[in-house]
Tab-separated table of C-alpha atoms in Angstrom:
chain	number	residue	atom	x	y	z
A	1	UNK	CA	76.450	190.237	21.110
A	2	UNK	CA	77.651	190.328	24.736
A	3	UNK	CA	81.168	191.070	23.535
A	4	UNK	CA	79.838	193.874	21.341
A	5	UNK	CA	77.928	195.337	24.264
A	6	UNK	CA	81.010	195.205	26.473
A	7	UNK	CA	83.171	196.871	23.836
A	8	UNK	CA	80.569	199.579	23.393
A	9	UNK	CA	80.495	200.208	27.151
A	10	UNK	CA	84.302	200.371	27.306
A	11	UNK	CA	84.304	202.784	24.417
A	12	UNK	CA	81.658	204.939	26.126
A	13	UNK	CA	83.625	205.009	29.380
A	14	UNK	CA	86.844	205.782	27.554
A	15	UNK	CA	85.154	208.586	25.635
A	16	UNK	CA	83.741	209.930	28.898
A	17	UNK	CA	87.141	209.871	30.577
A	18	UNK	CA	88.726	211.574	27.588
A	19	UNK	CA	86.007	214.200	27.608
A	20	UNK	CA	86.508	214.814	31.327
A	21	UNK	CA	90.257	214.999	30.857
A	22	UNK	CA	89.811	217.406	27.989
A	23	UNK	CA	87.622	219.563	30.197
A	24	UNK	CA	90.238	219.487	32.956
A	25	UNK	CA	92.998	220.439	30.536
A	26	UNK	CA	90.926	223.258	29.101
A	27	UNK	CA	90.234	224.510	32.626
A	28	UNK	CA	93.923	224.269	33.495
A	29	UNK	CA	94.754	226.222	30.349
A	30	UNK	CA	92.396	229.011	31.375
A	31	UNK	CA	93.886	229.149	34.872
A	32	UNK	CA	97.432	229.033	33.446
A	33	UNK	CA	96.591	232.067	31.317
A	34	UNK	CA	95.227	233.868	34.391
A	35	UNK	CA	98.363	232.959	36.344
A	36	UNK	CA	100.580	234.254	33.553
A	37	UNK	CA	98.627	237.506	33.346
A	38	UNK	CA	98.810	237.966	37.126
A	39	UNK	CA	102.494	237.082	37.154
A	40	UNK	CA	103.310	239.754	34.578
A	41	UNK	CA	101.322	242.390	36.475
A	42	UNK	CA	102.763	241.648	39.921
A	43	UNK	CA	106.344	241.021	38.799
A	44	UNK	CA	106.301	244.169	36.666
A	45	UNK	CA	105.106	246.278	39.585
A	46	UNK	CA	107.333	244.902	42.336
A	47	UNK	CA	110.374	244.934	40.043
A	48	UNK	CA	109.743	248.578	39.147
A	49	UNK	CA	109.185	249.526	42.778
A	50	UNK	CA	112.410	247.883	43.882
A	51	UNK	CA	114.343	249.636	41.140
A	52	UNK	CA	112.830	252.993	42.051
A	53	UNK	CA	113.338	252.621	45.801
A	54	UNK	CA	116.900	251.338	45.387
A	55	UNK	CA	117.707	254.335	43.201
A	56	UNK	CA	116.170	256.768	45.708
A	57	UNK	CA	118.674	257.682	48.384
A	58	UNK	CA	118.042	260.686	50.645
A	59	UNK	CA	121.819	260.885	51.065
A	60	UNK	CA	122.025	261.857	47.394
A	61	UNK	CA	118.578	263.184	46.421
A	62	UNK	CA	116.277	265.891	47.693
A	63	UNK	CA	113.628	264.900	50.192
A	64	UNK	CA	110.814	265.758	47.773
A	65	UNK	CA	111.969	263.028	45.362
A	66	UNK	CA	112.270	260.550	48.203
A	67	UNK	CA	108.848	261.426	49.594
A	68	UNK	CA	107.378	261.116	46.089
A	69	UNK	CA	108.761	257.592	45.677
A	70	UNK	CA	107.512	256.579	49.120
A	71	UNK	CA	104.067	258.055	48.463
A	72	UNK	CA	103.787	256.178	45.174
A	73	UNK	CA	104.769	252.936	46.899
A	74	UNK	CA	102.334	253.488	49.786
A	75	UNK	CA	99.482	254.332	47.409
A	76	UNK	CA	99.988	251.269	45.211
A	77	UNK	CA	101.186	248.519	47.547
A	78	UNK	CA	97.792	247.567	49.027
A	79	UNK	CA	96.247	246.991	45.588
A	80	UNK	CA	99.278	245.037	44.449
A	81	UNK	CA	99.163	242.856	47.543
A	82	UNK	CA	95.550	242.078	46.650
A	83	UNK	CA	96.623	241.240	43.105
A	84	UNK	CA	99.353	238.998	44.466
A	85	UNK	CA	96.887	237.231	46.762
A	86	UNK	CA	94.637	236.666	43.752
A	87	UNK	CA	97.612	235.239	41.859
A	88	UNK	CA	98.375	232.887	44.748
A	89	UNK	CA	94.748	231.726	44.736
A	90	UNK	CA	94.965	230.943	41.017
A	91	UNK	CA	98.175	229.014	41.637
A	92	UNK	CA	96.438	226.968	44.345
A	93	UNK	CA	93.561	226.286	41.965
A	94	UNK	CA	96.004	225.155	39.312
A	95	UNK	CA	97.704	222.768	41.723
A	96	UNK	CA	94.328	221.333	42.716
A	97	UNK	CA	93.559	220.735	39.048
A	98	UNK	CA	96.952	219.067	38.831
A	99	UNK	CA	95.838	216.430	41.355
A	100	UNK	CA	97.211	218.554	44.220
A	101	UNK	CA	100.726	218.101	42.952
A	102	UNK	CA	103.021	221.107	43.523
A	103	UNK	CA	104.224	222.869	40.403
A	104	UNK	CA	107.885	223.677	40.935
A	105	UNK	CA	108.059	226.722	38.655
A	106	UNK	CA	105.099	228.311	40.440
A	107	UNK	CA	106.534	227.548	43.862
A	108	UNK	CA	109.745	229.284	42.813
A	109	UNK	CA	107.687	232.227	41.515
A	110	UNK	CA	105.923	232.633	44.867
A	111	UNK	CA	109.181	232.377	46.789
A	112	UNK	CA	110.728	235.056	44.576
A	113	UNK	CA	107.740	237.403	44.842
A	114	UNK	CA	107.503	236.948	48.621
A	115	UNK	CA	111.154	237.982	48.893
A	116	UNK	CA	110.693	240.986	46.601
A	117	UNK	CA	107.627	242.263	48.447
A	118	UNK	CA	109.497	241.920	51.751
A	119	UNK	CA	112.543	243.730	50.349
A	120	UNK	CA	110.383	246.580	49.006
A	121	UNK	CA	108.716	247.022	52.410
A	122	UNK	CA	112.100	247.003	54.152
A	123	UNK	CA	113.528	249.563	51.721
A	124	UNK	CA	110.495	251.830	52.099
A	125	UNK	CA	110.739	251.711	55.900
A	126	UNK	CA	114.472	252.465	55.771
A	127	UNK	CA	113.983	255.387	53.386
A	128	UNK	CA	111.216	256.813	55.555
A	129	UNK	CA	113.459	256.703	58.626
A	130	UNK	CA	116.339	258.379	56.761
A	131	UNK	CA	114.298	261.149	55.185
A	132	UNK	CA	112.432	261.809	58.437
A	133	UNK	CA	115.751	262.193	60.261
A	134	UNK	CA	117.042	264.570	57.570
A	135	UNK	CA	113.871	266.656	57.748
A	136	UNK	CA	114.201	266.845	61.536
A	137	UNK	CA	117.832	267.967	61.365
A	138	UNK	CA	116.989	270.514	58.683
A	139	UNK	CA	114.076	271.849	60.743
A	140	UNK	CA	116.309	272.139	63.819
A	141	UNK	CA	118.889	274.168	61.892
A	142	UNK	CA	116.215	276.397	60.345
A	143	UNK	CA	114.734	276.996	63.808
A	144	UNK	CA	118.208	277.926	65.046
A	145	UNK	CA	118.627	280.377	62.176
A	146	UNK	CA	115.247	281.995	62.853
A	147	UNK	CA	115.988	282.267	66.559
A	148	UNK	CA	119.408	283.805	65.946
A	149	UNK	CA	118.015	286.233	63.388
A	150	UNK	CA	115.343	287.342	65.851
A	151	UNK	CA	117.957	287.728	68.574
A	152	UNK	CA	120.192	289.856	66.315
A	153	UNK	CA	117.277	292.173	65.558
A	154	UNK	CA	116.695	292.557	69.283
A	155	UNK	CA	120.391	293.361	69.804
A	156	UNK	CA	120.298	295.939	67.026
A	157	UNK	CA	117.308	297.606	68.651
A	158	UNK	CA	119.131	297.682	71.991
A	159	UNK	CA	122.226	299.221	70.444
A	160	UNK	CA	120.175	301.809	68.562
A	161	UNK	CA	118.409	302.708	71.785
A	162	UNK	CA	121.649	303.481	73.613
A	163	UNK	CA	123.436	305.092	70.657
A	164	UNK	CA	122.793	308.561	71.996
A	165	UNK	CA	125.356	310.966	73.449
A	166	UNK	CA	122.768	313.401	74.701
A	167	UNK	CA	121.594	313.526	78.312
A	168	UNK	CA	122.940	313.854	81.804
A	169	UNK	CA	126.115	312.234	83.063
A	170	UNK	CA	123.999	309.711	84.919
A	171	UNK	CA	122.136	308.816	81.721
A	172	UNK	CA	125.367	308.496	79.761
A	173	UNK	CA	126.889	306.211	82.417
A	174	UNK	CA	123.769	304.078	82.371
A	175	UNK	CA	123.937	303.788	78.573
A	176	UNK	CA	127.596	302.824	78.792
A	177	UNK	CA	126.747	300.040	81.209
A	178	UNK	CA	123.971	298.859	78.872
A	179	UNK	CA	126.388	298.962	75.946
A	180	UNK	CA	128.936	296.787	77.776
A	181	UNK	CA	126.235	294.337	78.771
A	182	UNK	CA	124.894	294.189	75.208
A	183	UNK	CA	128.336	293.605	73.691
A	184	UNK	CA	129.018	290.848	76.202
A	185	UNK	CA	125.759	289.217	75.172
A	186	UNK	CA	126.755	289.583	71.514
A	187	UNK	CA	130.105	287.917	72.140
A	188	UNK	CA	128.433	285.013	73.926
A	189	UNK	CA	126.393	284.203	70.795
A	190	UNK	CA	129.347	284.083	68.439
A	191	UNK	CA	129.958	280.346	69.008
A	192	UNK	CA	126.279	279.634	68.371
A	193	UNK	CA	126.503	281.042	64.857
A	194	UNK	CA	129.701	279.061	64.257
A	195	UNK	CA	127.908	275.954	65.528
A	196	UNK	CA	125.092	276.493	63.022
A	197	UNK	CA	127.576	276.676	60.158
A	198	UNK	CA	129.328	273.551	61.382
A	199	UNK	CA	126.038	271.670	61.710
A	200	UNK	CA	124.979	272.625	58.186
A	201	UNK	CA	128.326	271.451	56.822
A	202	UNK	CA	127.951	268.123	58.664
A	203	UNK	CA	124.415	267.512	57.391
A	204	UNK	CA	125.327	268.513	53.848
A	205	UNK	CA	128.314	266.173	53.926
A	206	UNK	CA	126.220	263.305	55.305
A	207	UNK	CA	123.326	263.628	52.851
A	208	UNK	CA	125.251	265.086	49.920
A	209	UNK	CA	122.317	267.163	48.752
A	210	UNK	CA	121.899	270.882	48.127
A	211	UNK	CA	118.727	271.429	50.114
A	212	UNK	CA	120.549	273.233	52.910
A	213	UNK	CA	122.288	275.679	50.563
A	214	UNK	CA	119.664	278.421	51.176
A	215	UNK	CA	119.947	277.867	54.933
A	216	UNK	CA	123.739	278.060	54.725
A	217	UNK	CA	123.362	281.354	52.880
A	218	UNK	CA	121.069	282.638	55.633
A	219	UNK	CA	123.634	281.705	58.285
A	220	UNK	CA	126.378	283.458	56.324
A	221	UNK	CA	124.241	286.594	56.274
A	222	UNK	CA	123.637	286.256	59.995
A	223	UNK	CA	127.372	286.025	60.575
A	224	UNK	CA	127.888	289.177	58.492
A	225	UNK	CA	125.216	290.985	60.528
A	226	UNK	CA	126.807	289.729	63.730
A	227	UNK	CA	130.280	290.877	62.749
């Protein structure tokens, strides 16, 4: 009878341990499924972002496309970082359920995702610097074009004002002096227009995009007006 009671107790304890182990395995399975779902979401996003940012080069694309890619990244990255943190928490939970033993495949996953998030941030920062510099150079050239155009209009008004052969000798002499002074001023601005054309060519060559084509056309028109 004592032996029977002992066997029954052993069986009860064994059944209890098996039940607990089953519960642990079922819990691990649930967490594994959550980890897999989070992995697919985060890896899919960061992989797509890297591909998009790597393909976006302000030296070859217009700034609008670059800004669009950066805006999309900036809008989404905070939420994805939260999703990644949630994934890391599930991984920690899984390791705790695994008697605090590290799971090599999940460690490798975290290492890979850490590197990809860091690379995406670095690429985004680099693109922002490049496109900001291009926008600054473009704005400087456009300001130069506007300034030169305004100056040419002023010169035209001056020339129109003195293009008059009527009046006294004194008035005619005064107009002649003004004409010489105006033409000297015109000649002094010739190199500035040439410099604008050179700068546009340099920027276009550096960034290999067509965004400055309208500005180049404006400068060509200015040169025609000047000549």
